[in-house]
């Protein structure tokens, strides 16, 4: 790891207020809940229709990511607004009636801020964040705001039944590169023991400041960006309760597929 080539500046005022020590419980931590619709392994298996509407999803979070029914693009939620980014790269507000087959949301309350200095790629960003996490045994919600020299992101095309598995669906994904782009990246880091339930490691989505485009982050350059983190100590999972979920093969092989297409 080449950590010598860049440095971290910790925001002391915020950290003083909110630093979280392993094994200690703060009062406000109890309120940090990750609400999840279905599992990533079910999405990998092609369970692309769910029962939870965005009207209901908003009761559980103002911040999050996932997709919408029929795998019709990437979903990102921030500041209480949820956007669909279709495979043509165009972002639009999601109507309350639309449903999601996979989503992870929370009410985001940053507990820790970090300022990125220097220029690092996505892998280095993940390694750097790993170094500053108080423990890797919880999930974290992450928000990164800034102007990014380069961002590479993707969106997935709407699928038709009978649905193919995710590894097949992403073969026709659209990939976008934007340079000198301002916006917000949000997402989660989930521990490896949650593999199959959620993505093992970092899963981030992006939307531009003008809310016109974005997607699932594949790579990029990150510099002079503010990273905010919130430790999650409660996780609620709403399983789809559909015939498709009942029948889906959610064996161990799905986790390996998820690692290939979502990380
Ligand atoms: Zn994604």
Coordinates of C-alpha atoms and ligand atoms in Angstrom, one line a residue:
X1 CA 0.0 0.0 0.0
X2 CA 1.4 3.4 -1.0
X3 CA 0.1 5.5 1.8
X4 CA 3.2 7.6 1.9
X5 CA 2.2 9.4 -1.3
X6 CA -0.7 11.1 0.3
X7 CA -1.9 12.1 3.7
X8 CA -5.0 12.4 5.7
X9 CA -6.2 15.5 7.6
X10 CA -8.6 14.6 10.3
X11 CA -11.3 17.1 11.0
X12 CA -10.7 17.5 14.7
X13 CA -13.8 19.4 15.8
X14 CA -16.1 16.8 14.3
X15 CA -14.0 13.9 15.5
X16 CA -14.0 15.2 19.0
X17 CA -17.7 15.2 19.1
X18 CA -18.2 11.8 17.6
X19 CA -15.2 9.5 17.7
X20 CA -16.4 5.9 18.2
X21 CA -14.3 3.5 20.2
X22 CA -14.6 -0.2 19.7
X23 CA -16.6 -1.8 22.4
X24 CA -18.1 1.4 23.6
X25 CA -21.7 2.3 23.0
X26 CA -22.9 5.9 22.5
X27 CA -26.5 6.8 23.0
X28 CA -26.9 8.1 19.4
X29 CA -25.4 4.9 17.9
X30 CA -28.5 3.0 18.8
X31 CA -30.4 5.2 16.3
X32 CA -28.1 4.2 13.4
X33 CA -30.0 1.5 11.6
X34 CA -29.3 0.1 8.2
X35 CA -32.6 -1.0 6.6
X36 CA -32.1 -3.4 3.8
X37 CA -34.6 -4.6 1.1
X38 CA -33.8 -8.2 0.2
X39 CA -30.2 -9.5 -0.1
X40 CA -27.5 -9.0 -2.6
X41 CA -27.4 -12.7 -3.3
X42 CA -31.0 -12.7 -4.3
X43 CA -30.3 -9.8 -6.7
X44 CA -27.4 -11.8 -8.0
X45 CA -29.8 -14.7 -8.6
X46 CA -32.1 -12.5 -10.7
X47 CA -34.8 -11.6 -8.1
X48 CA -35.3 -8.2 -9.7
X49 CA -38.9 -7.5 -8.5
X50 CA -39.5 -6.6 -4.9
X51 CA -42.5 -5.5 -2.7
X52 CA -41.2 -2.4 -1.0
X53 CA -42.2 0.9 -2.5
X54 CA -40.1 4.0 -2.3
X55 CA -42.8 5.6 -0.2
X56 CA -42.2 2.9 2.4
X57 CA -38.4 2.9 1.9
X58 CA -38.3 6.7 2.8
X59 CA -39.7 5.8 6.2
X60 CA -36.5 3.9 6.9
X61 CA -33.9 6.3 5.5
X62 CA -33.0 9.5 3.7
X63 CA -29.8 8.1 2.2
X64 CA -28.9 4.9 0.4
X65 CA -28.4 2.9 -2.7
X66 CA -29.7 0.0 -4.6
X67 CA -31.8 -0.5 -7.7
X68 CA -35.5 -0.4 -8.8
X69 CA -37.8 -3.2 -10.0
X70 CA -36.7 -5.0 -13.2
X71 CA -33.1 -3.9 -12.4
X72 CA -33.9 -0.6 -14.3
X73 CA -30.8 1.3 -13.5
X74 CA -28.9 2.3 -10.4
X75 CA -30.6 4.0 -7.4
X76 CA -29.1 6.6 -5.1
X77 CA -30.8 8.4 -2.3
X78 CA -29.5 11.5 -0.5
X79 CA -31.1 14.3 1.5
X80 CA -34.4 12.4 1.4
X81 CA -34.6 12.3 -2.4
X82 CA -34.2 9.1 -4.4
X83 CA -32.9 9.0 -7.9
X84 CA -33.0 6.4 -10.6
X85 CA -30.1 6.5 -13.1
X86 CA -31.1 4.5 -16.2
X87 CA -28.6 2.8 -18.4
X88 CA -28.5 5.9 -20.7
X89 CA -26.9 7.7 -17.7
X90 CA -29.9 10.0 -17.2
X91 CA -31.0 10.6 -13.5
X92 CA -34.5 11.3 -12.5
X93 CA -36.5 11.4 -9.3
X94 CA -38.2 8.1 -8.4
X95 CA -41.9 8.2 -7.9
X96 CA -43.1 6.9 -4.5
X97 CA -45.1 4.1 -6.2
X98 CA -42.0 2.5 -7.8
X99 CA -40.7 -0.5 -5.9
X100 CA -37.2 -1.8 -5.2
X101 CA -35.8 -5.4 -5.3
X102 CA -32.6 -4.4 -3.5
X103 CA -31.9 -1.3 -1.4
X104 CA -29.9 -0.3 1.6
X105 CA -30.9 2.9 3.4
X106 CA -30.3 4.7 6.6
X107 CA -30.9 8.1 8.2
X108 CA -27.4 9.4 7.7
X109 CA -25.8 11.2 10.7
X110 CA -22.1 11.6 10.1
X111 CA -20.0 10.7 13.1
X112 CA -16.6 11.3 11.7
X113 CA -15.1 13.4 8.9
X114 CA -11.9 12.9 7.0
X115 CA -10.4 15.2 4.3
X116 CA -8.7 13.5 1.5
X117 CA -5.5 15.1 0.3
X118 CA -3.4 14.2 -2.7
X119 CA -4.8 12.1 -5.5
X120 CA -5.7 8.5 -5.1
X121 CA -7.6 5.9 -7.1
X122 CA -10.6 3.9 -5.9
X123 CA -8.6 1.0 -4.5
X124 CA -6.3 3.4 -2.6
X125 CA -9.4 5.1 -1.3
X126 CA -10.7 1.9 0.1
X127 CA -7.4 1.0 1.7
X128 CA -7.1 4.4 3.2
X129 CA -10.6 4.3 4.7
X130 CA -10.0 0.9 6.0
X131 CA -7.0 2.3 8.0
X132 CA -9.1 5.0 9.7
X133 CA -12.1 2.9 10.6
X134 CA -12.2 2.3 14.4
X135 CA -13.2 -1.3 13.7
X136 CA -14.1 -3.3 10.6
X137 CA -16.7 -5.4 12.4
X138 CA -19.6 -3.0 11.8
X139 CA -21.2 -1.6 8.6
X140 CA -20.5 2.0 7.8
X141 CA -22.5 4.6 5.8
X142 CA -20.2 6.8 3.8
X143 CA -20.7 10.1 2.1
X144 CA -17.9 11.7 -0.1
X145 CA -18.5 15.2 -1.4
X146 CA -16.1 16.9 -3.8
X147 CA -14.9 17.7 -7.2
X148 CA -13.4 14.5 -8.7
X149 CA -10.6 14.6 -11.4
X150 CA -12.1 11.4 -12.9
X151 CA -15.0 9.2 -12.1
X152 CA -15.9 5.9 -13.8
X153 CA -19.3 4.6 -13.1
X154 CA -21.9 2.3 -14.6
X155 CA -25.6 1.7 -14.9
X156 CA -27.5 -1.5 -15.7
X157 CA -30.2 -2.0 -18.4
X158 CA -33.8 -2.8 -17.5
X159 CA -34.4 -6.6 -17.7
X160 CA -37.4 -8.6 -18.8
X161 CA -38.7 -11.8 -17.3
X162 CA -37.6 -14.5 -17.2
X163 CA -34.8 -12.6 -15.5
X164 CA -31.1 -13.6 -16.1
X165 CA -28.7 -13.7 -13.1
X166 CA -26.9 -10.4 -12.4
X167 CA -23.6 -11.6 -13.9
X168 CA -25.4 -11.9 -17.2
X169 CA -27.4 -8.7 -16.9
X170 CA -24.3 -6.6 -16.2
X171 CA -22.7 -7.8 -19.5
X172 CA -24.8 -5.1 -21.2
X173 CA -24.1 -2.4 -18.6
X174 CA -23.2 1.2 -19.7
X175 CA -20.0 2.6 -18.4
X176 CA -19.4 6.3 -18.2
X177 CA -16.3 8.4 -17.6
X178 CA -16.6 12.0 -16.4
X179 CA -13.7 14.4 -15.8
X180 CA -13.5 17.2 -13.4
X181 CA -17.0 16.4 -12.1
X182 CA -18.6 17.7 -8.9
X183 CA -21.1 15.6 -6.9
X184 CA -21.7 13.3 -4.0
X185 CA -20.8 9.7 -3.6
X186 CA -22.7 7.7 -1.1
X187 CA -22.7 4.1 0.0
X188 CA -21.7 1.5 2.5
X189 CA -18.9 -0.6 3.7
X190 CA -20.2 -3.9 5.0
X191 CA -18.1 -6.5 6.9
X192 CA -17.1 -9.7 5.1
X193 CA -19.3 -11.8 7.5
X194 CA -22.3 -10.1 5.7
X195 CA -21.2 -11.5 2.4
X196 CA -24.3 -12.7 0.5
X197 CA -26.5 -10.4 2.5
X198 CA -24.8 -7.3 1.2
X199 CA -21.7 -6.5 -0.7
X200 CA -18.5 -7.6 1.0
X201 CA -16.6 -4.3 1.4
X202 CA -17.3 -1.0 -0.3
X203 CA -20.3 -0.3 -2.5
X204 CA -20.6 3.3 -3.6
X205 CA -23.0 5.2 -6.0
X206 CA -22.5 8.7 -7.3
X207 CA -24.7 11.6 -8.5
X208 CA -23.6 14.9 -9.9
X209 CA -24.3 18.2 -8.1
X210 CA -26.9 19.0 -10.8
X211 CA -28.5 15.6 -10.2
X212 CA -28.4 14.9 -13.9
X213 CA -26.2 11.7 -14.1
X214 CA -24.4 9.2 -12.0
X215 CA -24.2 5.5 -11.3
X216 CA -22.4 2.7 -9.5
X217 CA -18.7 3.6 -8.9
X218 CA -16.2 1.4 -10.7
X219 CA -13.1 3.6 -10.4
X220 CA -11.9 7.1 -10.3
X221 CA -9.5 9.7 -8.8
X222 CA -10.2 11.2 -5.5
X223 CA -8.6 14.3 -4.1
X224 CA -9.5 17.2 -1.7
X225 CA -12.7 15.4 -0.9
X226 CA -14.6 15.3 2.3
X227 CA -15.4 11.8 3.5
X228 CA -18.0 11.4 6.3
X229 CA -18.6 8.1 8.0
X230 CA -21.3 6.7 10.3
X231 CA -21.0 3.5 12.1
X232 CA -24.1 1.2 11.9
X233 CA -24.9 -1.1 14.8
X234 CA -28.4 -2.2 13.9
X235 CA -29.4 -3.9 10.7
X236 CA -32.9 -4.8 9.6
X237 CA -33.5 -6.9 6.5
X238 CA -36.9 -7.0 4.8
X239 CA -37.1 -10.2 2.7
X240 CA -39.2 -10.0 -0.5
X241 CA -41.9 -12.6 0.3
X242 CA -42.3 -13.4 -3.4
X243 CA -42.5 -16.7 -5.3
X244 CA -39.3 -15.7 -7.1
X245 CA -37.4 -15.3 -3.8
X246 CA -38.8 -18.6 -2.5
X247 CA -37.4 -20.4 -5.5
X248 CA -34.1 -18.6 -5.9
X249 CA -30.8 -20.4 -5.6
X250 CA -29.0 -18.4 -2.9
X251 CA -26.1 -20.8 -2.4
X252 CA -22.5 -19.9 -1.6
X253 CA -21.7 -19.4 -5.3
X254 CA -23.7 -16.2 -5.3
X255 CA -21.3 -14.4 -3.1
X256 CA -18.5 -14.9 -5.5
X257 CA -20.7 -13.6 -8.3
X258 CA -21.4 -10.5 -6.2
X259 CA -17.7 -9.9 -5.6
X260 CA -17.2 -10.0 -9.4
X261 CA -20.0 -7.5 -10.4
X262 CA -20.5 -5.2 -7.4
X263 CA -17.1 -4.4 -6.0
Ligands
LIG1 ZN1 -24.2 -0.5 -7.0

